[in-house]
Tab-separated table of C-alpha atoms in Angstrom:
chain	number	residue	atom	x	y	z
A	1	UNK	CA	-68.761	-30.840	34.977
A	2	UNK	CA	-68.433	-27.289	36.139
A	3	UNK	CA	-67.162	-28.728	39.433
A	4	UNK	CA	-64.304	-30.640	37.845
A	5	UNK	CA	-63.457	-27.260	36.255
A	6	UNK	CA	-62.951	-25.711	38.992
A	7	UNK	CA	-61.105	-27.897	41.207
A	8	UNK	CA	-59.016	-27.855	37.529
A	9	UNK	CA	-58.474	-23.951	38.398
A	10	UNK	CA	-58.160	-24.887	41.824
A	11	UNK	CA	-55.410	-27.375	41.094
A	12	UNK	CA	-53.413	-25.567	38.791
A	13	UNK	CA	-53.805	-22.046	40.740
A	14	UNK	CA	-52.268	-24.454	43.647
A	15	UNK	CA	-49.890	-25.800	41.247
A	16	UNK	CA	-48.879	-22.392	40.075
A	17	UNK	CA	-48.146	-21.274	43.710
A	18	UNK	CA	-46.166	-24.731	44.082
A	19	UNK	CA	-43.852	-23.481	41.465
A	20	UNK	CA	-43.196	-19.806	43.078
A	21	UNK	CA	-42.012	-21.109	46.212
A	22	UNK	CA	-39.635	-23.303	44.670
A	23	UNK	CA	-38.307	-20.409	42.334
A	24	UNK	CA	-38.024	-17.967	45.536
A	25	UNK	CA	-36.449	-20.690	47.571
A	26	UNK	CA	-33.673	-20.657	44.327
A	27	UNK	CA	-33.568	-16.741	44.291
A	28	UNK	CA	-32.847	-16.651	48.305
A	29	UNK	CA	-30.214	-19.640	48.196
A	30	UNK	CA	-28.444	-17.876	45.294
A	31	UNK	CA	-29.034	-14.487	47.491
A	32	UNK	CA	-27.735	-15.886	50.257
A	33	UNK	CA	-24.701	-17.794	48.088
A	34	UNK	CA	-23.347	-14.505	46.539
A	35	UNK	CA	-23.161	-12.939	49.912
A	36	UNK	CA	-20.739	-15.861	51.724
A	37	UNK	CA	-18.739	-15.429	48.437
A	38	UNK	CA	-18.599	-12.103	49.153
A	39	UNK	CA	-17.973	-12.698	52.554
A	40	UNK	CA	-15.308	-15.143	52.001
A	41	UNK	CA	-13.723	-12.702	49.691
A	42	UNK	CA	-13.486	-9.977	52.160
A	43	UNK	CA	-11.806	-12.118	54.877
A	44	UNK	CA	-8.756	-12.992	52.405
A	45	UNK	CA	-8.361	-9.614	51.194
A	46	UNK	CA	-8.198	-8.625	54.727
A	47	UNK	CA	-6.029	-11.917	55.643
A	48	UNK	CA	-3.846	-10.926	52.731
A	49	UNK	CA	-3.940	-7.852	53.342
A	50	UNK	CA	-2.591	-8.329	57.307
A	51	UNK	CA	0.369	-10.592	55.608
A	52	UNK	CA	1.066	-8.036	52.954
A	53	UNK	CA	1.614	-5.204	55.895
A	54	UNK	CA	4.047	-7.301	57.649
A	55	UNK	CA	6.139	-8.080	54.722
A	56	UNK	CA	5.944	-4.493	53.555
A	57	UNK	CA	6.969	-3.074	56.756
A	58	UNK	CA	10.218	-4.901	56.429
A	59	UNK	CA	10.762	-4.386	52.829
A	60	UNK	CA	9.707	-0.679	53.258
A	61	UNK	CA	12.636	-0.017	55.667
A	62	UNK	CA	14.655	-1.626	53.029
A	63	UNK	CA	13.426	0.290	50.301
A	64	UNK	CA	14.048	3.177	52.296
A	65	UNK	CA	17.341	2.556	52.863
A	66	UNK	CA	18.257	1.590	49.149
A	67	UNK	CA	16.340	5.235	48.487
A	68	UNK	CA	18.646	7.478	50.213
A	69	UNK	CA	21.541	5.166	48.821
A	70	UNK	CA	20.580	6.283	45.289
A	71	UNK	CA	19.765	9.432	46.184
A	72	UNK	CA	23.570	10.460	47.760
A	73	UNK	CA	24.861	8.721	44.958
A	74	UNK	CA	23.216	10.962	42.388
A	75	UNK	CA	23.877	14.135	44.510
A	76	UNK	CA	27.736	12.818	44.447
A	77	UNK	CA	27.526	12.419	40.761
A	78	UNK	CA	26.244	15.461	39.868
A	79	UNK	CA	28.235	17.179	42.616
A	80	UNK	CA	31.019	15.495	39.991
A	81	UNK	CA	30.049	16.228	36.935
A	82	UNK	CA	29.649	20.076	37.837
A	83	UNK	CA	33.059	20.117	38.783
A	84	UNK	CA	34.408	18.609	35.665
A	85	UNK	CA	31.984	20.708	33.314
A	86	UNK	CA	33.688	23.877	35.521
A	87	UNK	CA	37.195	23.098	35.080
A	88	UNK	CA	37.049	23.706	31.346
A	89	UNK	CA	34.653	26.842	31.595
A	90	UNK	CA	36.282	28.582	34.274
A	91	UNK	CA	36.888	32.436	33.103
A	92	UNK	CA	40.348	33.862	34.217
A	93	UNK	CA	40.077	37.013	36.523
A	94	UNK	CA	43.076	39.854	37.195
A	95	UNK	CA	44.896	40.233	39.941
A	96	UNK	CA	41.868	43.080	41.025
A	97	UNK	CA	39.165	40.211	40.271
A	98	UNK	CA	37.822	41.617	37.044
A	99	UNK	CA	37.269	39.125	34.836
A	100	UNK	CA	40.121	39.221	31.464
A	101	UNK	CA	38.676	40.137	28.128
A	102	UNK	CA	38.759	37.934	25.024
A	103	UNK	CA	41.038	39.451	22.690
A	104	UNK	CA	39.669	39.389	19.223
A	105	UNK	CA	41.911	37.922	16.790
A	106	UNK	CA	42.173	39.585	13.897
A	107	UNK	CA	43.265	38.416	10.117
């Protein structure tokens, strides 16, 4: 009897280490899984990223150009609007350059 009780330990100790290498087998195919994602990932960001530059490159001159566009167009229109806003606000000077005096009206 106490032979058949230990090749009982015997078995399940060898069962036992049956049943790690199957679970670290798992853990280094999942390992090794999660790093070709990884991988994978990396190449299109840098795939998209290669197609992205070229694109941007031509739409970056573009949005260059529309840039200074706006930008002369704003200058122009405030350029105009000071002009206007002076018209009215102008203060009249003498002949000497001084400018006149409000006269006070008086009831």
């Amino acid at each position: 009897m106490p032979s058949s009780s230990s090749s009982s330990s015997d078995g399940s100790d060898s069962d036992s280490d049956e049943e790690e290498k199957p679970n670290e087998k798992r853990k280094k195919a999942q390992e090794s899984d999660k790093v070709s994602k990884k991988a994978k990932k990396a190449k299109q960001e840098v795939i998209s990223s290669d197609s992205d530059s070229e694109s941007d490159s031509d739409s970056s001159e573009e949005d260059a150009k529309e840039k200074k566009k706006k930008k002369k167009d704003k200058k122009k229109k405030a350029k105009e609007k000071d002009k206007k806003d002076k018209k009215g606000k102008k203060k009249k000077k003498d002949k000497k350059g001084k400018k006149k005096k409000k006269k006070k009206k008086t009831l």
